[in-house]
């Protein structure tokens, strides 16, 4: 299926995990993809895999929380690729800890990457989207933004705020034919969750009605749907992909 033929997608955090799966899924559906990652090596590896699929790809090493760098990179992307049709704000981090012991640094790092990063990228491409009078923006949030989690007040706050951001921008951009939606993954097996203890993973598994952890591919399928023509009448929504963890 070539649902994304002639589309140009920008995916942050495309070097590994969920972002990597989304970038490859989009390319397989016919899109050209700009791969953004913190490290050049990861971004270039993902871009190489996309080129091997016969699509155009670009790699950019970028800290999404760096306002000056985001603006400069967005300008370069628009020069190189000419347009942007789909933006996936996926880059995200955790710096877990109980509130009483949480440092200012850990709070700021998580809010700056997970929330401000999405704002900076969306703002940087807003003019291009509006000029085209078409576009898809997909923000990767989390079920933790819906339910909260002890030890993750910074992460939960960033993801809950990302949902408010999604709905507000959806309202601002709707009249221009641009949809803005969020994905809320549950527990997905990636490097991010790989660091958790077996004990914690066993406890989390018990809360998942479908009885298994999700894969990055599960989120990529949902992202492809939101980016595809089939989702043209969906905006301001949160699509939860979590094996039934939150109902
Ligand atoms: P990961 O740690 O495997 O990959 C994160 C990617 O984001 C990496 O490529 C990294 O380079 C990039 N990144 C991090 N900070 C960045 C920055 N400042 N600038 C540019 N790139 C940056 O994580 P994973 O699991 O693939 O997560 C992707 C997204 O999905 C995150 O937003 C995460 O919060 C969200 N998520 C993940 C879940 C899971 O269970 N793995 C569950 C719910 C949401």
mmCIF file of C-alpha atoms and ligand atoms in Angstrom:
data_model
loop_
_atom_site.group_PDB
_atom_site.id
_atom_site.type_symbol
_atom_site.label_atom_id
_atom_site.label_comp_id
_atom_site.label_asym_id
_atom_site.label_seq_id
_atom_site.Cartn_x
_atom_site.Cartn_y
_atom_site.Cartn_z
ATOM 1 C CA UNK A 1 0.000 0.000 0.000
ATOM 2 C CA UNK A 2 1.281 3.469 -0.864
ATOM 3 C CA UNK A 3 -0.908 5.544 1.471
ATOM 4 C CA UNK A 4 1.841 8.148 1.872
ATOM 5 C CA UNK A 5 3.016 8.440 -1.742
ATOM 6 C CA UNK A 6 4.585 11.858 -2.478
ATOM 7 C CA UNK A 7 4.470 12.822 1.202
ATOM 8 C CA UNK A 8 7.401 14.343 3.059
ATOM 9 C CA UNK A 9 7.615 13.357 6.725
ATOM 10 C CA UNK A 10 9.778 14.692 9.541
ATOM 11 C CA UNK A 11 10.221 12.298 12.475
ATOM 12 C CA UNK A 12 12.054 13.266 15.672
ATOM 13 C CA UNK A 13 13.787 10.585 17.704
ATOM 14 C CA UNK A 14 13.962 8.485 14.526
ATOM 15 C CA UNK A 15 17.273 6.896 15.465
ATOM 16 C CA UNK A 16 15.814 4.063 17.503
ATOM 17 C CA UNK A 17 12.706 2.659 19.195
ATOM 18 C CA UNK A 18 9.261 4.002 18.324
ATOM 19 C CA UNK A 19 10.495 6.882 16.134
ATOM 20 C CA UNK A 20 12.652 4.498 14.109
ATOM 21 C CA UNK A 21 9.690 2.164 13.542
ATOM 22 C CA UNK A 22 7.495 5.112 12.482
ATOM 23 C CA UNK A 23 10.129 6.436 10.052
ATOM 24 C CA UNK A 24 10.516 3.031 8.389
ATOM 25 C CA UNK A 25 6.754 2.400 8.306
ATOM 26 C CA UNK A 26 6.187 5.780 6.606
ATOM 27 C CA UNK A 27 8.926 5.050 4.055
ATOM 28 C CA UNK A 28 7.410 1.639 3.319
ATOM 29 C CA UNK A 29 4.110 3.463 2.691
ATOM 30 C CA UNK A 30 5.795 5.690 0.098
ATOM 31 C CA UNK A 31 6.929 8.735 2.090
ATOM 32 C CA UNK A 32 10.293 10.489 1.959
ATOM 33 C CA UNK A 33 11.557 10.957 5.501
ATOM 34 C CA UNK A 34 13.730 13.403 7.434
ATOM 35 C CA UNK A 35 15.243 11.492 10.366
ATOM 36 C CA UNK A 36 16.050 13.637 13.401
ATOM 37 C CA UNK A 37 17.970 12.198 16.318
ATOM 38 C CA UNK A 38 20.239 13.505 19.029
ATOM 39 C CA UNK A 39 23.182 11.590 17.615
ATOM 40 C CA UNK A 40 24.257 11.860 13.984
ATOM 41 C CA UNK A 41 25.163 8.170 13.739
ATOM 42 C CA UNK A 42 21.644 7.014 14.662
ATOM 43 C CA UNK A 43 19.959 9.510 12.345
ATOM 44 C CA UNK A 44 22.247 8.511 9.469
ATOM 45 C CA UNK A 45 21.649 4.799 10.064
ATOM 46 C CA UNK A 46 17.871 5.287 9.920
ATOM 47 C CA UNK A 47 18.178 7.460 6.793
ATOM 48 C CA UNK A 48 20.317 4.743 5.175
ATOM 49 C CA UNK A 49 17.643 2.126 5.848
ATOM 50 C CA UNK A 50 15.034 4.396 4.240
ATOM 51 C CA UNK A 51 17.179 5.030 1.185
ATOM 52 C CA UNK A 52 17.507 1.240 0.856
ATOM 53 C CA UNK A 53 13.702 1.102 0.623
ATOM 54 C CA UNK A 54 13.916 3.363 -2.430
ATOM 55 C CA UNK A 55 12.743 6.545 -0.740
ATOM 56 C CA UNK A 56 14.562 9.854 -0.232
ATOM 57 C CA UNK A 57 15.900 10.403 3.277
ATOM 58 C CA UNK A 58 17.828 13.045 5.183
ATOM 59 C CA UNK A 59 19.576 12.790 8.546
ATOM 60 C CA UNK A 60 19.855 15.614 11.064
ATOM 61 C CA UNK A 61 21.485 15.509 14.491
ATOM 62 C CA UNK A 62 19.463 17.913 16.629
ATOM 63 C CA UNK A 63 18.532 18.549 20.241
ATOM 64 C CA UNK A 64 14.796 19.287 19.920
ATOM 65 C CA UNK A 65 14.956 21.406 23.093
ATOM 66 C CA UNK A 66 17.443 23.837 21.523
ATOM 67 C CA UNK A 67 15.327 26.664 20.072
ATOM 68 C CA UNK A 68 18.077 28.172 17.904
ATOM 69 C CA UNK A 69 19.138 24.800 16.481
ATOM 70 C CA UNK A 70 15.508 23.777 15.783
ATOM 71 C CA UNK A 71 14.848 26.963 13.796
ATOM 72 C CA UNK A 72 18.076 26.563 11.769
ATOM 73 C CA UNK A 73 17.449 22.854 11.096
ATOM 74 C CA UNK A 74 13.838 23.453 10.034
ATOM 75 C CA UNK A 75 15.014 26.065 7.532
ATOM 76 C CA UNK A 76 17.574 23.624 6.128
ATOM 77 C CA UNK A 77 15.001 20.836 5.921
ATOM 78 C CA UNK A 78 12.586 23.027 3.978
ATOM 79 C CA UNK A 79 15.421 24.032 1.618
ATOM 80 C CA UNK A 80 16.534 20.416 1.074
ATOM 81 C CA UNK A 81 13.195 18.670 0.930
ATOM 82 C CA UNK A 82 11.071 21.543 -0.343
ATOM 83 C CA UNK A 83 8.045 20.857 1.836
ATOM 84 C CA UNK A 84 6.741 19.061 4.894
ATOM 85 C CA UNK A 85 3.474 17.135 4.941
ATOM 86 C CA UNK A 86 3.781 15.151 8.167
ATOM 87 C CA UNK A 87 5.518 16.031 11.448
ATOM 88 C CA UNK A 88 5.906 13.407 14.156
ATOM 89 C CA UNK A 89 7.035 14.820 17.500
ATOM 90 C CA UNK A 90 8.303 11.597 19.026
ATOM 91 C CA UNK A 91 11.612 12.474 20.747
ATOM 92 C CA UNK A 92 11.256 11.948 24.473
ATOM 93 C CA UNK A 93 13.165 11.095 27.620
ATOM 94 C CA UNK A 94 12.565 9.976 31.199
ATOM 95 C CA UNK A 95 14.405 11.143 34.333
ATOM 96 C CA UNK A 96 12.453 9.246 36.972
ATOM 97 C CA UNK A 97 12.430 10.003 40.685
ATOM 98 C CA UNK A 98 10.070 10.696 43.544
ATOM 99 C CA UNK A 99 8.895 14.293 43.766
ATOM 100 C CA UNK A 100 10.626 14.974 47.080
ATOM 101 C CA UNK A 101 13.979 14.035 45.600
ATOM 102 C CA UNK A 102 13.497 15.389 42.072
ATOM 103 C CA UNK A 103 16.154 17.900 41.000
ATOM 104 C CA UNK A 104 15.421 21.035 38.998
ATOM 105 C CA UNK A 105 17.665 19.583 36.275
ATOM 106 C CA UNK A 106 15.596 16.403 35.919
ATOM 107 C CA UNK A 107 12.350 18.371 35.860
ATOM 108 C CA UNK A 108 13.646 20.823 33.242
ATOM 109 C CA UNK A 109 15.296 18.188 31.035
ATOM 110 C CA UNK A 110 12.078 16.187 30.684
ATOM 111 C CA UNK A 111 9.783 19.189 30.155
ATOM 112 C CA UNK A 112 12.221 20.768 27.688
ATOM 113 C CA UNK A 113 12.606 17.673 25.528
ATOM 114 C CA UNK A 114 9.110 16.172 25.705
ATOM 115 C CA UNK A 115 7.008 19.350 25.680
ATOM 116 C CA UNK A 116 9.063 22.323 24.540
ATOM 117 C CA UNK A 117 10.645 20.207 21.799
ATOM 118 C CA UNK A 118 7.216 19.512 20.293
ATOM 119 C CA UNK A 119 6.324 23.207 20.538
ATOM 120 C CA UNK A 120 9.569 24.312 18.867
ATOM 121 C CA UNK A 121 9.291 21.839 15.975
ATOM 122 C CA UNK A 122 5.601 22.589 15.406
ATOM 123 C CA UNK A 123 6.229 26.334 15.418
ATOM 124 C CA UNK A 124 9.203 25.967 13.080
ATOM 125 C CA UNK A 125 7.104 24.188 10.451
ATOM 126 C CA UNK A 126 3.805 26.008 11.073
ATOM 127 C CA UNK A 127 4.254 28.550 8.276
ATOM 128 C CA UNK A 128 5.038 25.819 5.732
ATOM 129 C CA UNK A 129 2.003 23.761 6.796
ATOM 130 C CA UNK A 130 -0.302 26.773 6.707
ATOM 131 C CA UNK A 131 0.938 27.853 3.284
ATOM 132 C CA UNK A 132 0.212 24.374 1.922
ATOM 133 C CA UNK A 133 -3.213 24.356 3.588
ATOM 134 C CA UNK A 134 -2.624 20.680 4.403
ATOM 135 C CA UNK A 135 -0.640 18.637 6.873
ATOM 136 C CA UNK A 136 -0.562 16.094 9.655
ATOM 137 C CA UNK A 137 1.021 16.592 13.045
ATOM 138 C CA UNK A 138 1.312 13.599 15.365
ATOM 139 C CA UNK A 139 2.562 14.023 18.928
ATOM 140 C CA UNK A 140 3.751 10.935 20.777
ATOM 141 C CA UNK A 141 2.455 11.316 24.338
ATOM 142 C CA UNK A 142 1.949 8.426 26.801
ATOM 143 C CA UNK A 143 -0.696 6.709 28.905
ATOM 144 C CA UNK A 144 1.283 8.124 31.845
ATOM 145 C CA UNK A 145 -0.018 11.554 30.772
ATOM 146 C CA UNK A 146 -3.552 10.207 31.281
ATOM 147 C CA UNK A 147 -3.123 8.186 34.482
ATOM 148 C CA UNK A 148 -0.036 9.628 36.234
ATOM 149 C CA UNK A 149 2.653 7.456 37.782
ATOM 150 C CA UNK A 150 4.489 7.565 41.105
ATOM 151 C CA UNK A 151 8.114 8.431 40.373
ATOM 152 C CA UNK A 152 7.335 10.116 37.062
ATOM 153 C CA UNK A 153 5.750 13.475 37.971
ATOM 154 C CA UNK A 154 7.974 15.292 35.445
ATOM 155 C CA UNK A 155 7.278 12.791 32.654
ATOM 156 C CA UNK A 156 3.517 12.646 33.392
ATOM 157 C CA UNK A 157 3.315 16.450 33.468
ATOM 158 C CA UNK A 158 5.146 16.704 30.124
ATOM 159 C CA UNK A 159 2.896 14.143 28.442
ATOM 160 C CA UNK A 160 -0.365 15.519 29.908
ATOM 161 C CA UNK A 161 0.696 18.979 28.739
ATOM 162 C CA UNK A 162 1.445 17.557 25.295
ATOM 163 C CA UNK A 163 -2.215 16.479 25.086
ATOM 164 C CA UNK A 164 -3.382 20.023 25.902
ATOM 165 C CA UNK A 165 -0.921 21.349 23.352
ATOM 166 C CA UNK A 166 -2.243 18.883 20.735
ATOM 167 C CA UNK A 167 -5.872 19.924 21.250
ATOM 168 C CA UNK A 168 -5.075 23.658 21.202
ATOM 169 C CA UNK A 169 -3.011 23.478 18.014
ATOM 170 C CA UNK A 170 -5.673 21.232 16.450
ATOM 171 C CA UNK A 171 -8.169 24.047 17.003
ATOM 172 C CA UNK A 172 -5.762 26.708 15.687
ATOM 173 C CA UNK A 173 -4.868 24.784 12.512
ATOM 174 C CA UNK A 174 -8.187 23.098 11.666
ATOM 175 C CA UNK A 175 -9.391 25.801 9.287
ATOM 176 C CA UNK A 176 -6.164 25.345 7.258
ATOM 177 C CA UNK A 177 -6.760 21.641 6.638
ATOM 178 C CA UNK A 178 -4.079 20.534 9.106
ATOM 179 C CA UNK A 179 -4.881 17.792 11.613
ATOM 180 C CA UNK A 180 -3.107 17.489 14.961
ATOM 181 C CA UNK A 181 -3.455 14.305 16.995
ATOM 182 C CA UNK A 182 -1.661 12.488 19.794
ATOM 183 C CA UNK A 183 -0.716 8.884 20.308
ATOM 184 C CA UNK A 184 -0.659 7.547 23.850
ATOM 185 C CA UNK A 185 1.414 4.360 23.910
ATOM 186 C CA UNK A 186 1.258 2.032 26.901
ATOM 187 C CA UNK A 187 4.273 -0.141 27.732
ATOM 188 C CA UNK A 188 6.299 -0.604 24.550
ATOM 189 C CA UNK A 189 9.467 -2.728 24.488
ATOM 190 C CA UNK A 190 12.257 -0.278 23.548
ATOM 191 C CA UNK A 191 15.574 0.889 25.055
ATOM 192 C CA UNK A 192 13.550 3.312 27.196
ATOM 193 C CA UNK A 193 11.645 0.516 28.970
ATOM 194 C CA UNK A 194 14.484 -2.012 28.674
ATOM 195 C CA UNK A 195 16.209 -0.363 31.639
ATOM 196 C CA UNK A 196 13.342 -1.211 34.049
ATOM 197 C CA UNK A 197 13.714 -4.067 36.541
ATOM 198 C CA UNK A 198 12.147 -7.481 35.849
ATOM 199 C CA UNK A 199 10.122 -7.060 39.038
ATOM 200 C CA UNK A 200 8.572 -3.810 37.787
ATOM 201 C CA UNK A 201 7.925 -5.269 34.326
ATOM 202 C CA UNK A 202 6.075 -8.239 35.871
ATOM 203 C CA UNK A 203 3.917 -5.831 37.908
ATOM 204 C CA UNK A 204 3.123 -3.728 34.821
ATOM 205 C CA UNK A 205 2.275 -6.810 32.731
ATOM 206 C CA UNK A 206 -0.446 -7.710 35.247
ATOM 207 C CA UNK A 207 -2.184 -4.393 34.432
ATOM 208 C CA UNK A 208 -2.354 -5.091 30.690
ATOM 209 C CA UNK A 209 -5.591 -6.889 29.716
ATOM 210 C CA UNK A 210 -4.153 -8.165 26.413
ATOM 211 C CA UNK A 211 -1.362 -9.794 28.461
ATOM 212 C CA UNK A 212 1.680 -8.710 26.445
ATOM 213 C CA UNK A 213 3.896 -5.662 26.098
ATOM 214 C CA UNK A 214 3.529 -3.609 22.918
ATOM 215 C CA UNK A 215 6.111 -3.354 20.156
ATOM 216 C CA UNK A 216 7.336 -0.194 18.404
ATOM 217 C CA UNK A 217 5.612 -1.551 15.298
ATOM 218 C CA UNK A 218 2.227 -1.309 17.079
ATOM 219 C CA UNK A 219 2.719 2.443 17.499
ATOM 220 C CA UNK A 220 4.006 2.790 13.927
ATOM 221 C CA UNK A 221 0.771 1.243 12.590
ATOM 222 C CA UNK A 222 -1.285 3.793 14.552
ATOM 223 C CA UNK A 223 0.939 6.669 13.380
ATOM 224 C CA UNK A 224 0.545 5.532 9.772
ATOM 225 C CA UNK A 225 -3.233 5.544 10.192
ATOM 226 C CA UNK A 226 -3.230 9.099 11.597
ATOM 227 C CA UNK A 227 -0.937 10.264 8.773
ATOM 228 C CA UNK A 228 -2.941 8.542 6.036
ATOM 229 C CA UNK A 229 -5.878 9.873 3.998
ATOM 230 C CA UNK A 230 -8.132 7.499 5.987
ATOM 231 C CA UNK A 231 -7.773 9.795 9.034
ATOM 232 C CA UNK A 232 -8.578 13.055 7.231
ATOM 233 C CA UNK A 233 -11.614 13.742 9.459
ATOM 234 C CA UNK A 234 -9.844 13.105 12.789
ATOM 235 C CA UNK A 235 -8.233 15.965 14.714
ATOM 236 C CA UNK A 236 -7.533 16.878 18.336
ATOM 237 C CA UNK A 237 -7.774 13.248 19.385
ATOM 238 C CA UNK A 238 -5.725 10.958 21.594
ATOM 239 C CA UNK A 239 -5.308 7.441 20.223
ATOM 240 C CA UNK A 240 -4.381 5.098 23.059
ATOM 241 C CA UNK A 241 -2.332 2.054 22.010
ATOM 242 C CA UNK A 242 -1.755 0.110 25.216
ATOM 243 C CA UNK A 243 -3.231 -3.374 25.167
ATOM 244 C CA UNK A 244 -6.188 -2.085 27.189
ATOM 245 C CA UNK A 245 -4.171 -0.743 30.151
ATOM 246 C CA UNK A 246 -6.233 2.470 30.296
ATOM 247 C CA UNK A 247 -9.940 2.240 29.516
HETATM 248 P P1 LIG B 1 13.982 5.620 23.061
HETATM 249 O O1 LIG B 1 14.727 6.126 24.243
HETATM 250 O O2 LIG B 1 14.248 4.237 22.564
HETATM 251 O O3 LIG B 1 14.146 6.631 21.833
HETATM 252 C C1 LIG B 1 13.997 7.996 22.013
HETATM 253 C C2 LIG B 1 14.549 8.722 20.816
HETATM 254 O O4 LIG B 1 14.389 10.113 21.043
HETATM 255 C C3 LIG B 1 16.013 8.471 20.577
HETATM 256 O O5 LIG B 1 16.233 8.306 19.188
HETATM 257 C C4 LIG B 1 16.685 9.755 21.066
HETATM 258 O O6 LIG B 1 17.859 10.075 20.360
HETATM 259 C C5 LIG B 1 15.611 10.773 20.791
HETATM 260 N N1 LIG B 1 15.760 11.938 21.641
HETATM 261 C C6 LIG B 1 15.712 12.002 22.990
HETATM 262 N N2 LIG B 1 15.935 13.257 23.397
HETATM 263 C C7 LIG B 1 16.125 13.999 22.286
HETATM 264 C C8 LIG B 1 16.395 15.368 22.045
HETATM 265 N N3 LIG B 1 16.529 16.239 23.052
HETATM 266 N N4 LIG B 1 16.520 15.783 20.777
HETATM 267 C C9 LIG B 1 16.391 14.930 19.739
HETATM 268 N N5 LIG B 1 16.128 13.617 19.892
HETATM 269 C C10 LIG B 1 16.003 13.171 21.161
HETATM 270 O O7 LIG B 1 12.450 5.808 23.440
HETATM 271 P P2 LIG B 1 11.105 5.197 22.836
HETATM 272 O O8 LIG B 1 10.629 4.160 23.767
HETATM 273 O O9 LIG B 1 11.271 4.873 21.408
HETATM 274 O O10 LIG B 1 10.149 6.467 23.014
HETATM 275 C C11 LIG B 1 9.768 7.311 21.950
HETATM 276 C C12 LIG B 1 8.635 8.197 22.430
HETATM 277 O O11 LIG B 1 7.546 7.385 22.861
HETATM 278 C C13 LIG B 1 9.004 9.080 23.626
HETATM 279 O O12 LIG B 1 8.391 10.338 23.491
HETATM 280 C C14 LIG B 1 8.410 8.321 24.798
HETATM 281 O O13 LIG B 1 8.121 9.167 25.872
HETATM 282 C C15 LIG B 1 7.160 7.755 24.156
HETATM 283 N N6 LIG B 1 6.618 6.619 24.863
HETATM 284 C C16 LIG B 1 7.328 5.446 25.004
HETATM 285 C C17 LIG B 1 6.767 4.378 25.681
HETATM 286 C C18 LIG B 1 7.466 3.078 25.872
HETATM 287 O O14 LIG B 1 6.921 2.216 26.587
HETATM 288 N N7 LIG B 1 8.619 2.844 25.292
HETATM 289 C C19 LIG B 1 5.429 4.468 26.260
HETATM 290 C C20 LIG B 1 4.771 5.731 26.054
HETATM 291 C C21 LIG B 1 5.351 6.742 25.364
#
